[in-house]
């Protein structure tokens, strides 16, 4: 369904944009040290890094499509990745984003390329979803993923001074825990898709 593809892409994008990690630290750091536009440049870096990774992942998946058990294993590993991310978010007790990293698009691209979760997400979760959703569904999932991730990160860049205290508050942890629950729900959906490939 088109609405499902849009919502799924957007939720994954927002979750990625709000998740603590090197890119979030760089986003806050660059904004505080430079200007909002520096943070915005970091925010658009996933578009540059993730599209080639998605294309390569789709190509690899296409090669193994005929081997149903192997494709099922990809879905299953994707579910495990989501369960792990969900568990990490739900168990989160405290959070502090370090902002002592040392201009901006280039740094964001390098960080994202070196981030193993980028590859795990696109190969085991994003690409299988795109492949399964068909051209229109996959296109909408991808577009709304990038709207979600860049949009949420741009908001953080624009409102960094105010949001930094929120990001270090218990309310942000509650939000991340809720995202963790969503990850687990999506993980069960991938398990269902995995079983359907047998």
PDB file of C-alpha atoms in Angstrom:
ATOM      1  CA  UNK A   1       0.000   0.000   0.000  1.00  0.00           C
ATOM      2  CA  UNK A   2       1.227   3.477  -0.892  1.00  0.00           C
ATOM      3  CA  UNK A   3       0.367   4.967   2.527  1.00  0.00           C
ATOM      4  CA  UNK A   4       2.233   2.139   4.266  1.00  0.00           C
ATOM      5  CA  UNK A   5       5.318   2.705   2.090  1.00  0.00           C
ATOM      6  CA  UNK A   6       5.268   6.440   2.833  1.00  0.00           C
ATOM      7  CA  UNK A   7       4.776   5.984   6.592  1.00  0.00           C
ATOM      8  CA  UNK A   8       7.374   3.213   6.873  1.00  0.00           C
ATOM      9  CA  UNK A   9       9.993   5.238   5.005  1.00  0.00           C
ATOM     10  CA  UNK A  10       9.229   8.352   7.026  1.00  0.00           C
ATOM     11  CA  UNK A  11       9.332   6.545  10.394  1.00  0.00           C
ATOM     12  CA  UNK A  12      12.661   4.893   9.568  1.00  0.00           C
ATOM     13  CA  UNK A  13      14.020   8.245   8.382  1.00  0.00           C
ATOM     14  CA  UNK A  14      12.956  10.162  11.475  1.00  0.00           C
ATOM     15  CA  UNK A  15      14.267   7.347  13.695  1.00  0.00           C
ATOM     16  CA  UNK A  16      17.639   7.500  11.917  1.00  0.00           C
ATOM     17  CA  UNK A  17      17.725  11.298  12.155  1.00  0.00           C
ATOM     18  CA  UNK A  18      16.949  11.347  15.884  1.00  0.00           C
ATOM     19  CA  UNK A  19      19.161   8.424  16.896  1.00  0.00           C
ATOM     20  CA  UNK A  20      22.241   9.279  18.966  1.00  0.00           C
ATOM     21  CA  UNK A  21      25.538   8.553  17.302  1.00  0.00           C
ATOM     22  CA  UNK A  22      28.524  10.112  15.516  1.00  0.00           C
ATOM     23  CA  UNK A  23      26.373  11.911  12.940  1.00  0.00           C
ATOM     24  CA  UNK A  24      24.155  13.455  15.626  1.00  0.00           C
ATOM     25  CA  UNK A  25      27.255  14.567  17.559  1.00  0.00           C
ATOM     26  CA  UNK A  26      28.744  16.078  14.405  1.00  0.00           C
ATOM     27  CA  UNK A  27      25.462  17.815  13.586  1.00  0.00           C
ATOM     28  CA  UNK A  28      25.298  19.520  16.990  1.00  0.00           C
ATOM     29  CA  UNK A  29      29.021  20.242  17.067  1.00  0.00           C
ATOM     30  CA  UNK A  30      29.122  21.845  13.614  1.00  0.00           C
ATOM     31  CA  UNK A  31      26.040  23.924  14.374  1.00  0.00           C
ATOM     32  CA  UNK A  32      27.388  25.181  17.706  1.00  0.00           C
ATOM     33  CA  UNK A  33      30.866  25.911  16.346  1.00  0.00           C
ATOM     34  CA  UNK A  34      29.815  27.358  13.045  1.00  0.00           C
ATOM     35  CA  UNK A  35      26.327  28.257  11.911  1.00  0.00           C
ATOM     36  CA  UNK A  36      22.972  26.637  11.252  1.00  0.00           C
ATOM     37  CA  UNK A  37      23.954  26.163   7.608  1.00  0.00           C
ATOM     38  CA  UNK A  38      26.873  23.954   8.747  1.00  0.00           C
ATOM     39  CA  UNK A  39      24.425  21.698  10.550  1.00  0.00           C
ATOM     40  CA  UNK A  40      22.128  21.670   7.523  1.00  0.00           C
ATOM     41  CA  UNK A  41      25.059  20.521   5.345  1.00  0.00           C
ATOM     42  CA  UNK A  42      25.653  17.633   7.757  1.00  0.00           C
ATOM     43  CA  UNK A  43      21.913  16.866   7.559  1.00  0.00           C
ATOM     44  CA  UNK A  44      21.963  16.301   3.799  1.00  0.00           C
ATOM     45  CA  UNK A  45      25.039  14.056   3.846  1.00  0.00           C
ATOM     46  CA  UNK A  46      22.976  10.811   4.133  1.00  0.00           C
ATOM     47  CA  UNK A  47      21.401  11.525   0.723  1.00  0.00           C
ATOM     48  CA  UNK A  48      24.848  11.537  -0.869  1.00  0.00           C
ATOM     49  CA  UNK A  49      26.138   8.434   0.917  1.00  0.00           C
ATOM     50  CA  UNK A  50      23.012   6.276   1.136  1.00  0.00           C
ATOM     51  CA  UNK A  51      21.754   6.323  -2.463  1.00  0.00           C
ATOM     52  CA  UNK A  52      24.851   4.517  -3.864  1.00  0.00           C
ATOM     53  CA  UNK A  53      24.684   2.012  -0.968  1.00  0.00           C
ATOM     54  CA  UNK A  54      20.992   1.391  -1.712  1.00  0.00           C
ATOM     55  CA  UNK A  55      21.694   0.862  -5.436  1.00  0.00           C
ATOM     56  CA  UNK A  56      24.500  -1.631  -4.711  1.00  0.00           C
ATOM     57  CA  UNK A  57      22.317  -3.423  -2.131  1.00  0.00           C
ATOM     58  CA  UNK A  58      19.446  -3.711  -4.636  1.00  0.00           C
ATOM     59  CA  UNK A  59      21.845  -5.099  -7.244  1.00  0.00           C
ATOM     60  CA  UNK A  60      23.149  -7.755  -4.828  1.00  0.00           C
ATOM     61  CA  UNK A  61      19.620  -8.672  -3.742  1.00  0.00           C
ATOM     62  CA  UNK A  62      18.594  -9.022  -7.383  1.00  0.00           C
ATOM     63  CA  UNK A  63      21.413 -11.523  -7.904  1.00  0.00           C
ATOM     64  CA  UNK A  64      20.265 -13.727  -5.034  1.00  0.00           C
ATOM     65  CA  UNK A  65      16.510 -13.366  -5.650  1.00  0.00           C
ATOM     66  CA  UNK A  66      16.280 -16.784  -7.249  1.00  0.00           C
ATOM     67  CA  UNK A  67      17.787 -18.404  -4.159  1.00  0.00           C
ATOM     68  CA  UNK A  68      14.706 -18.141  -1.929  1.00  0.00           C
ATOM     69  CA  UNK A  69      16.378 -19.439   1.236  1.00  0.00           C
ATOM     70  CA  UNK A  70      19.187 -16.907   0.897  1.00  0.00           C
ATOM     71  CA  UNK A  71      16.710 -14.060   0.397  1.00  0.00           C
ATOM     72  CA  UNK A  72      14.776 -15.284   3.417  1.00  0.00           C
ATOM     73  CA  UNK A  73      18.010 -15.184   5.437  1.00  0.00           C
ATOM     74  CA  UNK A  74      18.532 -11.526   4.425  1.00  0.00           C
ATOM     75  CA  UNK A  75      15.050 -10.651   5.754  1.00  0.00           C
ATOM     76  CA  UNK A  76      15.727 -12.629   8.931  1.00  0.00           C
ATOM     77  CA  UNK A  77      19.046 -10.853   9.594  1.00  0.00           C
ATOM     78  CA  UNK A  78      17.275  -7.541   8.964  1.00  0.00           C
ATOM     79  CA  UNK A  79      14.738  -8.469  11.644  1.00  0.00           C
ATOM     80  CA  UNK A  80      17.567  -9.300  14.069  1.00  0.00           C
ATOM     81  CA  UNK A  81      19.201  -5.916  13.377  1.00  0.00           C
ATOM     82  CA  UNK A  82      15.886  -4.195  14.147  1.00  0.00           C
ATOM     83  CA  UNK A  83      15.408  -6.257  17.330  1.00  0.00           C
ATOM     84  CA  UNK A  84      18.923  -5.273  18.436  1.00  0.00           C
ATOM     85  CA  UNK A  85      18.362  -1.564  17.718  1.00  0.00           C
ATOM     86  CA  UNK A  86      14.971  -1.719  19.433  1.00  0.00           C
ATOM     87  CA  UNK A  87      16.445  -3.436  22.495  1.00  0.00           C
ATOM     88  CA  UNK A  88      19.230  -0.833  22.705  1.00  0.00           C
ATOM     89  CA  UNK A  89      16.722   2.023  22.574  1.00  0.00           C
ATOM     90  CA  UNK A  90      14.327   0.492  25.098  1.00  0.00           C
ATOM     91  CA  UNK A  91      17.152  -0.236  27.596  1.00  0.00           C
ATOM     92  CA  UNK A  92      18.522   3.320  27.282  1.00  0.00           C
ATOM     93  CA  UNK A  93      18.751   4.966  30.706  1.00  0.00           C
ATOM     94  CA  UNK A  94      20.792   8.095  30.135  1.00  0.00           C
ATOM     95  CA  UNK A  95      22.249   9.926  27.202  1.00  0.00           C
ATOM     96  CA  UNK A  96      24.828  12.610  26.669  1.00  0.00           C
ATOM     97  CA  UNK A  97      25.766  13.819  23.210  1.00  0.00           C
ATOM     98  CA  UNK A  98      29.426  14.827  23.047  1.00  0.00           C
ATOM     99  CA  UNK A  99      29.964  17.920  20.939  1.00  0.00           C
ATOM    100  CA  UNK A 100      33.756  18.199  21.007  1.00  0.00           C
ATOM    101  CA  UNK A 101      34.301  16.788  17.495  1.00  0.00           C
ATOM    102  CA  UNK A 102      36.505  18.829  15.329  1.00  0.00           C
ATOM    103  CA  UNK A 103      33.311  22.165   8.086  1.00  0.00           C
ATOM    104  CA  UNK A 104      30.577  20.071   7.451  1.00  0.00           C
ATOM    105  CA  UNK A 105      29.207  18.233   4.439  1.00  0.00           C
ATOM    106  CA  UNK A 106      32.519  16.442   3.904  1.00  0.00           C
ATOM    107  CA  UNK A 107      32.688  15.387   7.554  1.00  0.00           C
ATOM    108  CA  UNK A 108      29.101  14.140   7.441  1.00  0.00           C
ATOM    109  CA  UNK A 109      29.793  12.101   4.301  1.00  0.00           C
ATOM    110  CA  UNK A 110      32.938  10.545   5.777  1.00  0.00           C
ATOM    111  CA  UNK A 111      31.193   9.687   9.060  1.00  0.00           C
ATOM    112  CA  UNK A 112      28.246   8.128   7.267  1.00  0.00           C
ATOM    113  CA  UNK A 113      30.456   6.089   4.935  1.00  0.00           C
ATOM    114  CA  UNK A 114      32.375   4.736   7.931  1.00  0.00           C
ATOM    115  CA  UNK A 115      29.201   3.960   9.889  1.00  0.00           C
ATOM    116  CA  UNK A 116      28.493   0.190   9.696  1.00  0.00           C
ATOM    117  CA  UNK A 117      24.822   0.739  10.592  1.00  0.00           C
ATOM    118  CA  UNK A 118      24.344   2.535   7.257  1.00  0.00           C
ATOM    119  CA  UNK A 119      25.284  -0.653   5.395  1.00  0.00           C
ATOM    120  CA  UNK A 120      23.353  -2.910   7.774  1.00  0.00           C
ATOM    121  CA  UNK A 121      20.212  -0.829   7.360  1.00  0.00           C
ATOM    122  CA  UNK A 122      20.239  -0.604   3.578  1.00  0.00           C
ATOM    123  CA  UNK A 123      21.286  -4.173   2.811  1.00  0.00           C
ATOM    124  CA  UNK A 124      19.198  -6.014   5.391  1.00  0.00           C
ATOM    125  CA  UNK A 125      16.230  -3.649   5.876  1.00  0.00           C
ATOM    126  CA  UNK A 126      15.940  -0.820   3.347  1.00  0.00           C
ATOM    127  CA  UNK A 127      16.815  -2.629   0.115  1.00  0.00           C
ATOM    128  CA  UNK A 128      14.627  -5.693   0.854  1.00  0.00           C
ATOM    129  CA  UNK A 129      11.710  -3.366   1.574  1.00  0.00           C
ATOM    130  CA  UNK A 130      12.282  -1.379  -1.632  1.00  0.00           C
ATOM    131  CA  UNK A 131      12.626  -4.576  -3.641  1.00  0.00           C
ATOM    132  CA  UNK A 132       9.451  -6.045  -2.155  1.00  0.00           C
ATOM    133  CA  UNK A 133       7.386  -2.860  -2.512  1.00  0.00           C
ATOM    134  CA  UNK A 134       7.749  -2.544  -6.281  1.00  0.00           C
ATOM    135  CA  UNK A 135       8.823   0.554  -8.200  1.00  0.00           C
ATOM    136  CA  UNK A 136       6.295   3.077  -6.852  1.00  0.00           C
ATOM    137  CA  UNK A 137       6.305   1.743  -3.283  1.00  0.00           C
ATOM    138  CA  UNK A 138      10.100   1.508  -3.201  1.00  0.00           C
ATOM    139  CA  UNK A 139      10.452   5.004  -4.657  1.00  0.00           C
ATOM    140  CA  UNK A 140       8.072   6.486  -2.075  1.00  0.00           C
ATOM    141  CA  UNK A 141       9.752   4.589   0.783  1.00  0.00           C
ATOM    142  CA  UNK A 142      13.153   5.965  -0.269  1.00  0.00           C
ATOM    143  CA  UNK A 143      11.941   9.542  -0.825  1.00  0.00           C
ATOM    144  CA  UNK A 144      10.141   9.690   2.510  1.00  0.00           C
ATOM    145  CA  UNK A 145      13.072   8.053   4.295  1.00  0.00           C
ATOM    146  CA  UNK A 146      15.272  10.936   3.145  1.00  0.00           C
ATOM    147  CA  UNK A 147      12.562  13.483   3.979  1.00  0.00           C
ATOM    148  CA  UNK A 148      12.395  11.979   7.480  1.00  0.00           C
ATOM    149  CA  UNK A 149      16.132  11.809   8.142  1.00  0.00           C
ATOM    150  CA  UNK A 150      17.118  15.152   6.613  1.00  0.00           C
ATOM    151  CA  UNK A 151      14.013  16.916   7.923  1.00  0.00           C
ATOM    152  CA  UNK A 152      14.530  15.812  11.519  1.00  0.00           C
ATOM    153  CA  UNK A 153      18.247  16.620  11.389  1.00  0.00           C
ATOM    154  CA  UNK A 154      17.627  20.040   9.833  1.00  0.00           C
ATOM    155  CA  UNK A 155      15.151  20.826  12.625  1.00  0.00           C
ATOM    156  CA  UNK A 156      17.808  19.875  15.171  1.00  0.00           C
ATOM    157  CA  UNK A 157      20.342  22.096  13.369  1.00  0.00           C
ATOM    158  CA  UNK A 158      17.950  25.064  13.234  1.00  0.00           C
ATOM    159  CA  UNK A 159      16.900  24.749  16.880  1.00  0.00           C
ATOM    160  CA  UNK A 160      20.126  23.319  18.331  1.00  0.00           C
ATOM    161  CA  UNK A 161      20.439  25.722  21.262  1.00  0.00           C
ATOM    162  CA  UNK A 162      16.929  24.882  22.476  1.00  0.00           C
ATOM    163  CA  UNK A 163      16.929  21.215  21.488  1.00  0.00           C
ATOM    164  CA  UNK A 164      20.287  20.378  23.071  1.00  0.00           C
ATOM    165  CA  UNK A 165      18.702  20.434  26.545  1.00  0.00           C
ATOM    166  CA  UNK A 166      15.767  18.334  25.239  1.00  0.00           C
ATOM    167  CA  UNK A 167      18.191  15.840  23.668  1.00  0.00           C
ATOM    168  CA  UNK A 168      19.852  15.403  27.047  1.00  0.00           C
ATOM    169  CA  UNK A 169      16.526  15.115  28.915  1.00  0.00           C
ATOM    170  CA  UNK A 170      14.507  12.059  29.939  1.00  0.00           C
ATOM    171  CA  UNK A 171      11.809  13.003  27.401  1.00  0.00           C
ATOM    172  CA  UNK A 172      14.243  12.362  24.561  1.00  0.00           C
ATOM    173  CA  UNK A 173      15.050   8.986  26.097  1.00  0.00           C
ATOM    174  CA  UNK A 174      11.306   8.216  26.218  1.00  0.00           C
ATOM    175  CA  UNK A 175      11.083   9.148  22.518  1.00  0.00           C
ATOM    176  CA  UNK A 176      14.004   6.853  21.698  1.00  0.00           C
ATOM    177  CA  UNK A 177      12.374   4.025  23.671  1.00  0.00           C
ATOM    178  CA  UNK A 178       9.179   4.501  21.667  1.00  0.00           C
ATOM    179  CA  UNK A 179      11.246   4.342  18.469  1.00  0.00           C
ATOM    180  CA  UNK A 180      12.786   1.142  19.874  1.00  0.00           C
ATOM    181  CA  UNK A 181       9.310  -0.392  20.179  1.00  0.00           C
ATOM    182  CA  UNK A 182       8.606   0.597  16.544  1.00  0.00           C
ATOM    183  CA  UNK A 183      11.864  -1.093  15.487  1.00  0.00           C
ATOM    184  CA  UNK A 184      10.748  -4.319  17.143  1.00  0.00           C
ATOM    185  CA  UNK A 185       7.331  -4.120  15.449  1.00  0.00           C
ATOM    186  CA  UNK A 186       9.033  -3.684  12.066  1.00  0.00           C
ATOM    187  CA  UNK A 187      11.327  -6.569  13.010  1.00  0.00           C
ATOM    188  CA  UNK A 188       8.331  -8.879  13.392  1.00  0.00           C
ATOM    189  CA  UNK A 189       7.061  -7.709  10.000  1.00  0.00           C
ATOM    190  CA  UNK A 190      10.422  -8.693   8.491  1.00  0.00           C
ATOM    191  CA  UNK A 191      10.213 -12.086  10.228  1.00  0.00           C
ATOM    192  CA  UNK A 192       6.818 -12.587   8.578  1.00  0.00           C
ATOM    193  CA  UNK A 193       8.324 -11.626   5.201  1.00  0.00           C
ATOM    194  CA  UNK A 194      11.241 -13.960   5.855  1.00  0.00           C
ATOM    195  CA  UNK A 195       8.927 -16.919   6.481  1.00  0.00           C
ATOM    196  CA  UNK A 196       6.928 -16.107   3.340  1.00  0.00           C
ATOM    197  CA  UNK A 197      10.099 -16.575   1.253  1.00  0.00           C
ATOM    198  CA  UNK A 198      10.377 -20.256   2.182  1.00  0.00           C
TER     199      UNK A 198
END
